[in-house]
Amino acid sequence: MREPVDLRRQRILAAVQARGTARVRDLADELQVSVVTVRRDVEELTREGRLRRGHGVVRSTLPAEEAPTDAAGAAGDRVAVVVPVRHSYLNEAMHGARTVLEEAGLRIALHLAPQASGAERPLVERALADGAHGLLIAPRWRGRADEEADHEWLAALGVPTVLMERRPWRGSALHALDSVCSDHWYGAHLAVEHLVGLGHRRLVFATRHDSPTARSLRAAFAETAEAHPLVERWAWTLVAPEAGADGPYAADETAELPALMRKVGATAMVLHGDVDALMIVQRLAEEAVRVPEDCSVVAYDDVVAGLGSPPLTAVSPPKTEVGRMAAELLLQRLSEAPGSRPGRRVELLPRLTVRGSTQRVDQGV
């Protein structure tokens, strides 16, 4: 599924405002869309008065005299933000951070990491060489090995750094690094309690397994379902074969969802993330499995879940607030002496939005 147009345009606007001027072709490469798509977006942003177009380039409408001149700007007027390219979930966190940093008068250097192991390190090194005084980062970390490879250099950067939606392992080199993330255990709890409250007793969890969030969710679902007195049977599988990074996996853990549902006798599923959930609902329809009549579905992420047919009930992590709080924490670090406070980990609670994809198990199931 394509990235929503409004999110893509916000990313273009953020990139241009951070740099002052950007080439259309460079923006297309970073966003992994066509030059024609970026041109259309730029035309619309220009009509709105938010950008200015030139021959093959686009410029910010912010005049030079608006550059920060206060004490905070003089001490460190550039903050690097590093997030994965084409990741709408973390884009929302990035925009939350941007609001806080711009209000504080700090310039933002946005760096979009390609889908490759170790892609963040050269971007961070370039940002620091360009004068960044602080860093907000959400490494992709598709597998445990990727995460281990980043621990040492991230811990030794020497500038205030805050992880967004990443929780360092206990005892790792990043254990004391500041981080802000969603409480995904609580998100799993919300999903299970909602379904159990509707009478569902047999559940299937299908998640990705190629990010720290995905691995946290798998563990949270397993713990929650195993401990719940009303859950009779449950199983976990990869949401798609390409969504696993760490393997190897047991047969059921790579099973097709309709077959696993029949084996478990499941009447409900929780699916991570939204795009995969929407695709699975479509696949179920092809096999004459109706949602919610035959199977209730809860999505996890709530970026585009509400656009489905039916709109999907979803757990919504506080994505924008994660970015805002991470930026506020970074601002505090930039204003105080290094080591004056202990490292801080902040967890924010997700919430559940009930839509049309869940219903009571006694209503025709």
Tab-separated table of C-alpha atoms in Angstrom:
chain	number	residue	atom	x	y	z
A	1	MET	CA	0.000	0.000	0.000
A	2	ARG	CA	1.285	3.436	-0.899
A	3	GLU	CA	2.197	5.974	1.710
A	4	PRO	CA	-0.670	8.451	2.332
A	5	VAL	CA	-0.282	11.615	0.254
A	6	ASP	CA	-0.469	13.980	3.232
A	7	LEU	CA	2.335	12.167	5.055
A	8	ARG	CA	4.534	12.210	1.953
A	9	ARG	CA	3.975	15.935	1.505
A	10	GLN	CA	4.790	16.579	5.149
A	11	ARG	CA	8.055	14.727	4.660
A	12	ILE	CA	8.888	16.814	1.576
A	13	LEU	CA	8.110	19.996	3.480
A	14	ALA	CA	10.237	18.930	6.452
A	15	ALA	CA	13.189	18.010	4.230
A	16	VAL	CA	13.105	21.304	2.315
A	17	GLN	CA	12.665	23.446	5.397
A	18	ALA	CA	15.580	21.655	7.085
A	19	ARG	CA	17.880	22.314	4.103
A	20	GLY	CA	16.508	25.535	2.674
A	21	THR	CA	16.774	24.192	-0.889
A	22	ALA	CA	16.468	20.670	-2.318
A	23	ARG	CA	16.527	19.112	-5.766
A	24	VAL	CA	13.321	17.421	-6.891
A	25	ARG	CA	15.277	14.378	-8.079
A	26	ASP	CA	17.010	14.019	-4.709
A	27	LEU	CA	13.669	14.154	-2.901
A	28	ALA	CA	12.276	11.476	-5.215
A	29	ASP	CA	15.247	9.224	-4.495
A	30	GLU	CA	14.928	9.687	-0.728
A	31	LEU	CA	11.187	9.034	-0.724
A	32	GLN	CA	11.482	6.206	-3.280
A	33	VAL	CA	8.766	7.643	-5.500
A	34	SER	CA	8.830	9.006	-9.047
A	35	VAL	CA	10.013	12.491	-9.943
A	36	VAL	CA	6.536	13.125	-11.374
A	37	THR	CA	4.962	12.333	-7.988
A	38	VAL	CA	7.271	14.735	-6.182
A	39	ARG	CA	6.580	17.455	-8.769
A	40	ARG	CA	2.838	17.113	-8.208
A	41	ASP	CA	3.330	17.316	-4.447
A	42	VAL	CA	5.584	20.362	-4.813
A	43	GLU	CA	3.018	22.072	-7.059
A	44	GLU	CA	0.325	21.586	-4.421
A	45	LEU	CA	2.592	22.777	-1.595
A	46	THR	CA	3.517	25.784	-3.710
A	47	ARG	CA	-0.166	26.612	-4.255
A	48	GLU	CA	-0.585	26.496	-0.501
A	49	GLY	CA	2.284	28.956	-0.127
A	50	ARG	CA	4.436	26.489	1.790
A	51	LEU	CA	7.184	26.038	-0.811
A	52	ARG	CA	8.681	27.892	-3.799
A	53	ARG	CA	9.515	26.143	-7.061
A	54	GLY	CA	12.535	26.685	-9.277
A	55	HIS	CA	13.989	24.852	-12.257
A	56	GLY	CA	14.429	21.336	-10.858
A	57	VAL	CA	14.682	22.628	-7.291
A	58	VAL	CA	12.347	23.569	-4.502
A	59	ARG	CA	12.937	26.169	-1.799
A	60	SER	CA	11.566	26.882	1.639
A	61	THR	CA	9.314	29.893	2.055
A	62	LEU	CA	10.930	30.714	5.400
A	63	PRO	CA	13.044	33.853	4.940
A	64	ALA	CA	16.687	33.768	5.949
A	65	GLU	CA	16.143	36.254	8.748
A	66	GLU	CA	13.913	33.737	10.523
A	67	ALA	CA	16.890	31.493	11.221
A	68	PRO	CA	17.245	31.001	14.998
A	69	THR	CA	19.350	33.621	16.733
A	70	ASP	CA	18.526	32.936	20.372
A	71	ALA	CA	20.847	31.377	22.892
A	72	ALA	CA	19.623	27.854	22.205
A	73	GLY	CA	20.221	28.282	18.486
A	74	ALA	CA	23.677	29.724	19.024
A	75	ALA	CA	24.726	26.864	21.284
A	76	GLY	CA	23.518	24.146	18.924
A	77	ASP	CA	21.162	25.128	16.116
A	78	ARG	CA	21.016	21.802	14.320
A	79	VAL	CA	19.456	18.531	15.482
A	80	ALA	CA	19.660	15.410	13.331
A	81	VAL	CA	16.584	13.207	13.012
A	82	VAL	CA	17.217	9.758	11.510
A	83	VAL	CA	14.247	7.530	10.632
A	84	PRO	CA	13.700	4.698	8.114
A	85	VAL	CA	12.568	5.695	4.646
A	86	ARG	CA	8.931	4.958	3.779
A	87	HIS	CA	7.932	4.178	7.353
A	88	SER	CA	4.609	5.941	7.955
A	89	TYR	CA	4.447	4.878	11.632
A	90	LEU	CA	7.745	6.587	12.472
A	91	ASN	CA	6.924	9.512	10.180
A	92	GLU	CA	4.220	10.463	12.675
A	93	ALA	CA	6.770	10.348	15.495
A	94	MET	CA	9.144	12.450	13.407
A	95	HIS	CA	6.508	15.116	12.821
A	96	GLY	CA	5.742	15.235	16.539
A	97	ALA	CA	9.431	15.815	17.218
A	98	ARG	CA	9.655	18.449	14.506
A	99	THR	CA	6.933	20.552	16.107
A	100	VAL	CA	8.782	20.692	19.427
A	101	LEU	CA	12.190	21.392	17.905
A	102	GLU	CA	10.951	24.144	15.598
A	103	GLU	CA	9.105	25.819	18.450
A	104	ALA	CA	12.422	25.831	20.326
A	105	GLY	CA	14.101	27.535	17.379
A	106	LEU	CA	16.301	24.605	16.392
A	107	ARG	CA	16.991	23.646	12.801
A	108	ILE	CA	16.336	20.027	11.835
A	109	ALA	CA	18.522	17.920	9.574
A	110	LEU	CA	16.279	15.062	8.440
A	111	HIS	CA	17.988	11.878	7.249
A	112	LEU	CA	15.996	8.971	5.771
A	113	ALA	CA	17.723	5.617	6.159
A	114	PRO	CA	17.431	3.146	3.251
A	115	GLN	CA	16.211	-0.404	3.801
A	116	ALA	CA	19.640	-1.913	4.371
A	117	SER	CA	21.539	-3.145	7.413
A	118	GLY	CA	23.785	-0.507	8.943
A	119	ALA	CA	22.294	2.310	6.865
A	120	GLU	CA	21.957	4.670	9.826
A	121	ARG	CA	25.635	4.881	10.805
A	122	PRO	CA	26.948	6.823	7.759
A	123	LEU	CA	23.957	9.173	7.975
A	124	VAL	CA	24.666	9.914	11.638
A	125	GLU	CA	28.372	10.424	10.964
A	126	ARG	CA	27.546	12.855	8.152
A	127	ALA	CA	25.080	14.730	10.362
A	128	LEU	CA	27.654	15.137	13.124
A	129	ALA	CA	30.292	16.267	10.620
A	130	ASP	CA	27.805	18.886	9.392
A	131	GLY	CA	27.486	20.276	12.924
A	132	ALA	CA	24.552	18.451	14.520
A	133	HIS	CA	24.614	18.890	18.298
A	134	GLY	CA	21.949	16.318	19.140
A	135	LEU	CA	20.314	13.236	17.651
A	136	LEU	CA	16.863	11.659	17.552
A	137	ILE	CA	17.033	8.218	15.982
A	138	ALA	CA	14.835	5.200	15.269
A	139	PRO	CA	17.110	2.528	13.760
A	140	ARG	CA	15.398	-0.034	11.553
A	141	TRP	CA	17.032	-3.058	13.278
A	142	ARG	CA	15.413	-5.804	11.214
A	143	GLY	CA	17.084	-8.488	13.326
A	144	ARG	CA	18.955	-8.997	16.548
A	145	ALA	CA	22.318	-8.985	14.750
A	146	ASP	CA	21.587	-5.541	13.256
A	147	GLU	CA	20.835	-4.185	16.697
A	148	GLU	CA	23.989	-5.651	18.230
A	149	ALA	CA	26.111	-4.132	15.467
A	150	ASP	CA	24.818	-0.641	16.298
A	151	HIS	CA	25.185	-0.711	20.079
A	152	GLU	CA	28.824	0.285	20.450
A	153	TRP	CA	28.975	3.196	18.008
A	154	LEU	CA	25.613	4.627	19.102
A	155	ALA	CA	26.683	4.558	22.741
A	156	ALA	CA	29.920	6.403	21.887
A	157	LEU	CA	28.572	9.282	19.786
A	158	GLY	CA	29.427	11.961	22.330
A	159	VAL	CA	26.306	14.081	21.681
A	160	PRO	CA	22.890	13.950	23.390
A	161	THR	CA	20.972	11.105	21.755
A	162	VAL	CA	17.415	9.848	22.248
A	163	LEU	CA	16.040	6.606	20.808
A	164	MET	CA	12.467	6.729	19.482
A	165	GLU	CA	10.356	3.534	19.718
A	166	ARG	CA	13.423	1.497	20.564
A	167	ARG	CA	14.068	-0.099	23.958
A	168	PRO	CA	17.710	-1.079	24.607
A	169	TRP	CA	18.403	-4.524	26.035
A	170	ARG	CA	19.171	-4.810	29.689
A	171	GLY	CA	22.908	-4.652	30.251
A	172	SER	CA	23.701	-3.655	26.672
A	173	ALA	CA	25.969	-0.763	25.710
A	174	LEU	CA	22.805	1.301	25.135
A	175	HIS	CA	21.200	0.437	28.461
A	176	ALA	CA	21.731	3.948	29.873
A	177	LEU	CA	20.776	5.803	26.671
A	178	ASP	CA	17.654	7.974	26.794
A	179	SER	CA	14.665	6.426	25.033
A	180	VAL	CA	10.970	7.106	24.511
A	181	CYS	CA	8.694	4.346	23.292
A	182	SER	CA	5.196	2.912	23.437
A	183	ASP	CA	4.296	0.301	26.037
A	184	HIS	CA	3.579	-2.517	23.594
A	185	TRP	CA	2.816	-4.978	26.387
A	186	TYR	CA	-0.116	-2.759	27.289
A	187	GLY	CA	-1.138	-2.562	23.636
A	188	ALA	CA	-1.218	-6.362	23.438
A	189	HIS	CA	-3.211	-6.433	26.685
A	190	LEU	CA	-5.802	-4.031	25.229
A	191	ALA	CA	-6.274	-6.174	22.130
A	192	VAL	CA	-6.652	-9.442	24.043
A	193	GLU	CA	-9.016	-7.988	26.650
A	194	HIS	CA	-11.200	-6.476	23.918
A	195	LEU	CA	-11.555	-9.786	22.107
A	196	VAL	CA	-12.053	-11.845	25.263
A	197	GLY	CA	-14.684	-9.335	26.365
A	198	LEU	CA	-16.553	-10.090	23.141
A	199	GLY	CA	-16.586	-13.796	23.958
A	200	HIS	CA	-13.626	-14.965	21.869
A	201	ARG	CA	-11.704	-17.777	23.522
A	202	ARG	CA	-9.407	-19.001	20.727
A	203	LEU	CA	-7.073	-16.465	19.158
A	204	VAL	CA	-4.380	-16.219	16.508
A	205	PHE	CA	-1.667	-13.583	16.624
A	206	ALA	CA	0.114	-12.751	13.390
A	207	THR	CA	2.899	-10.211	13.635
A	208	ARG	CA	5.993	-9.111	11.858
A	209	HIS	CA	9.272	-10.246	13.368
A	210	ASP	CA	11.677	-7.909	11.595
A	211	SER	CA	11.811	-5.011	14.031
A	212	PRO	CA	12.207	-4.481	17.788
A	213	THR	CA	8.519	-3.551	18.012
A	214	ALA	CA	7.500	-6.776	16.275
A	215	ARG	CA	9.591	-8.924	18.587
A	216	SER	CA	8.279	-7.094	21.653
A	217	LEU	CA	4.717	-7.646	20.452
A	218	ARG	CA	5.207	-11.359	19.930
A	219	ALA	CA	6.503	-11.737	23.480
A	220	ALA	CA	3.689	-9.571	24.869
A	221	PHE	CA	0.935	-11.508	23.080
A	222	ALA	CA	2.367	-14.821	24.238
A	223	GLU	CA	2.610	-13.683	27.848
A	224	THR	CA	-0.856	-12.113	27.872
A	225	ALA	CA	-2.659	-15.018	26.220
A	226	GLU	CA	-0.852	-17.666	28.262
A	227	ALA	CA	-1.776	-15.977	31.525
A	228	HIS	CA	-5.402	-15.130	30.653
A	229	PRO	CA	-7.850	-17.515	32.361
A	230	LEU	CA	-10.417	-17.202	29.562
A	231	VAL	CA	-8.133	-17.863	26.598
A	232	GLU	CA	-8.523	-21.562	25.786
A	233	ARG	CA	-6.103	-21.833	22.897
A	234	TRP	CA	-3.860	-19.508	20.917
A	235	ALA	CA	-1.124	-19.578	18.297
A	236	TRP	CA	1.378	-17.182	16.762
A	237	THR	CA	2.548	-16.978	13.150
A	238	LEU	CA	4.393	-14.578	10.889
A	239	VAL	CA	2.041	-12.137	9.241
A	240	ALA	CA	3.851	-12.838	5.945
A	241	PRO	CA	6.838	-15.024	5.012
A	242	GLU	CA	9.025	-11.973	4.315
A	243	ALA	CA	8.200	-10.457	7.725
A	244	GLY	CA	10.605	-12.670	9.662
A	245	ALA	CA	14.252	-11.884	10.233
A	246	ASP	CA	15.596	-13.995	13.069
A	247	GLY	CA	14.266	-17.547	12.428
A	248	PRO	CA	14.272	-20.460	12.110
A	249	TYR	CA	10.549	-20.853	12.727
A	250	ALA	CA	8.335	-23.855	13.481
A	251	ALA	CA	5.775	-25.009	10.904
A	252	ASP	CA	2.846	-23.283	12.636
A	253	GLU	CA	4.880	-20.076	12.883
A	254	THR	CA	4.972	-19.763	9.103
A	255	ALA	CA	1.543	-21.276	8.433
A	256	GLU	CA	-1.073	-19.689	6.183
A	257	LEU	CA	-3.527	-17.868	8.389
A	258	PRO	CA	-6.777	-19.517	7.210
A	259	ALA	CA	-5.254	-22.969	7.807
A	260	LEU	CA	-3.928	-21.973	11.241
A	261	MET	CA	-7.308	-20.493	12.171
A	262	ARG	CA	-9.002	-23.794	11.365
A	263	LYS	CA	-6.399	-25.772	13.305
A	264	VAL	CA	-6.799	-23.592	16.408
A	265	GLY	CA	-10.546	-23.105	15.999
A	266	ALA	CA	-9.895	-19.364	16.260
A	267	THR	CA	-12.670	-16.820	16.013
A	268	ALA	CA	-10.442	-13.746	16.245
A	269	MET	CA	-7.014	-12.488	15.204
A	270	VAL	CA	-4.641	-9.660	16.092
A	271	LEU	CA	-2.473	-8.547	13.160
A	272	HIS	CA	0.660	-6.365	13.050
A	273	GLY	CA	0.805	-3.954	11.244
A	274	ASP	CA	-1.967	-2.122	9.395
A	275	VAL	CA	-0.990	-2.772	5.773
A	276	ASP	CA	-0.453	-6.468	6.426
A	277	ALA	CA	-3.751	-6.586	8.311
A	278	LEU	CA	-5.639	-5.034	5.396
A	279	MET	CA	-4.062	-7.487	2.970
A	280	ILE	CA	-4.926	-10.441	5.212
A	281	VAL	CA	-8.566	-9.332	5.458
A	282	GLN	CA	-8.667	-9.276	1.662
A	283	ARG	CA	-7.125	-12.770	1.550
A	284	LEU	CA	-9.692	-14.046	4.049
A	285	ALA	CA	-12.492	-12.663	1.884
A	286	GLU	CA	-11.134	-14.660	-1.078
A	287	GLU	CA	-11.516	-17.793	1.048
A	288	ALA	CA	-15.067	-16.847	2.055
A	289	VAL	CA	-14.058	-15.911	5.607
A	290	ARG	CA	-16.073	-12.831	6.517
A	291	VAL	CA	-14.833	-10.108	8.862
A	292	PRO	CA	-16.242	-9.701	11.487
A	293	GLU	CA	-19.010	-12.312	11.036
A	294	ASP	CA	-16.658	-15.315	10.837
A	295	CYS	CA	-13.552	-13.761	12.341
A	296	SER	CA	-12.973	-10.610	14.346
A	297	VAL	CA	-9.777	-8.711	13.503
A	298	VAL	CA	-7.742	-6.212	15.508
A	299	ALA	CA	-4.897	-4.402	13.752
A	300	TYR	CA	-1.852	-3.037	15.546
A	301	ASP	CA	-0.428	0.399	14.585
A	302	ASP	CA	-3.534	2.339	13.455
A	303	VAL	CA	-1.899	4.340	10.691
A	304	VAL	CA	-4.332	3.327	7.917
A	305	ALA	CA	-6.467	0.695	9.685
A	306	GLY	CA	-9.539	2.949	9.632
A	307	LEU	CA	-9.471	3.042	5.818
A	308	GLY	CA	-10.205	-0.663	5.423
A	309	SER	CA	-13.457	-2.334	4.399
A	310	PRO	CA	-14.587	-2.888	7.047
A	311	PRO	CA	-12.647	-0.272	9.020
A	312	LEU	CA	-10.387	-2.182	11.374
A	313	THR	CA	-10.504	-2.030	15.130
A	314	ALA	CA	-6.937	-1.112	16.037
A	315	VAL	CA	-4.464	-0.574	18.842
A	316	SER	CA	-2.960	2.874	18.362
A	317	PRO	CA	0.442	3.562	19.921
A	318	PRO	CA	0.892	7.297	20.711
A	319	LYS	CA	3.158	7.854	17.702
A	320	THR	CA	3.124	11.649	17.592
A	321	GLU	CA	3.532	11.915	21.351
A	322	VAL	CA	6.539	9.597	21.251
A	323	GLY	CA	8.220	12.066	18.903
A	324	ARG	CA	7.190	15.077	20.937
A	325	MET	CA	8.439	13.628	24.201
A	326	ALA	CA	11.677	12.418	22.621
A	327	ALA	CA	12.322	15.951	21.337
A	328	GLU	CA	11.510	17.467	24.729
A	329	LEU	CA	13.928	15.045	26.384
A	330	LEU	CA	16.622	15.944	23.855
A	331	LEU	CA	16.084	19.659	24.491
A	332	GLN	CA	16.609	19.054	28.206
A	333	ARG	CA	19.857	17.218	27.495
A	334	LEU	CA	21.080	20.025	25.233
A	335	SER	CA	20.482	22.590	27.970
A	336	GLU	CA	22.250	20.784	30.813
A	337	ALA	CA	25.762	19.607	31.583
A	338	PRO	CA	26.628	16.104	30.304
A	339	GLY	CA	26.008	13.436	32.929
A	340	SER	CA	24.126	15.782	35.253
A	341	ARG	CA	21.088	13.467	35.250
A	342	PRO	CA	20.738	9.690	34.945
A	343	GLY	CA	19.483	8.143	31.733
A	344	ARG	CA	15.737	8.168	31.261
A	345	ARG	CA	13.345	5.680	29.723
A	346	VAL	CA	9.837	6.909	29.016
A	347	GLU	CA	6.937	4.615	28.091
A	348	LEU	CA	3.617	5.927	26.757
A	349	LEU	CA	0.400	3.903	26.756
A	350	PRO	CA	-1.383	2.937	23.513
A	351	ARG	CA	-5.148	3.064	23.222
A	352	LEU	CA	-7.748	0.939	21.444
A	353	THR	CA	-10.075	2.338	18.771
A	354	VAL	CA	-13.087	0.085	18.153
A	355	ARG	CA	-14.400	0.001	14.588
A	356	GLY	CA	-16.316	-2.463	12.433
A	357	SER	CA	-13.982	-5.450	12.310
A	358	THR	CA	-14.811	-6.920	15.728
A	359	GLN	CA	-18.071	-8.233	17.148
A	360	ARG	CA	-19.379	-10.654	19.740
A	361	VAL	CA	-18.635	-14.283	19.002
A	362	ASP	CA	-22.272	-15.210	19.570
A	363	GLN	CA	-23.445	-12.983	16.677
A	364	GLY	CA	-23.318	-15.561	13.940
A	365	VAL	CA	-19.794	-16.934	14.457
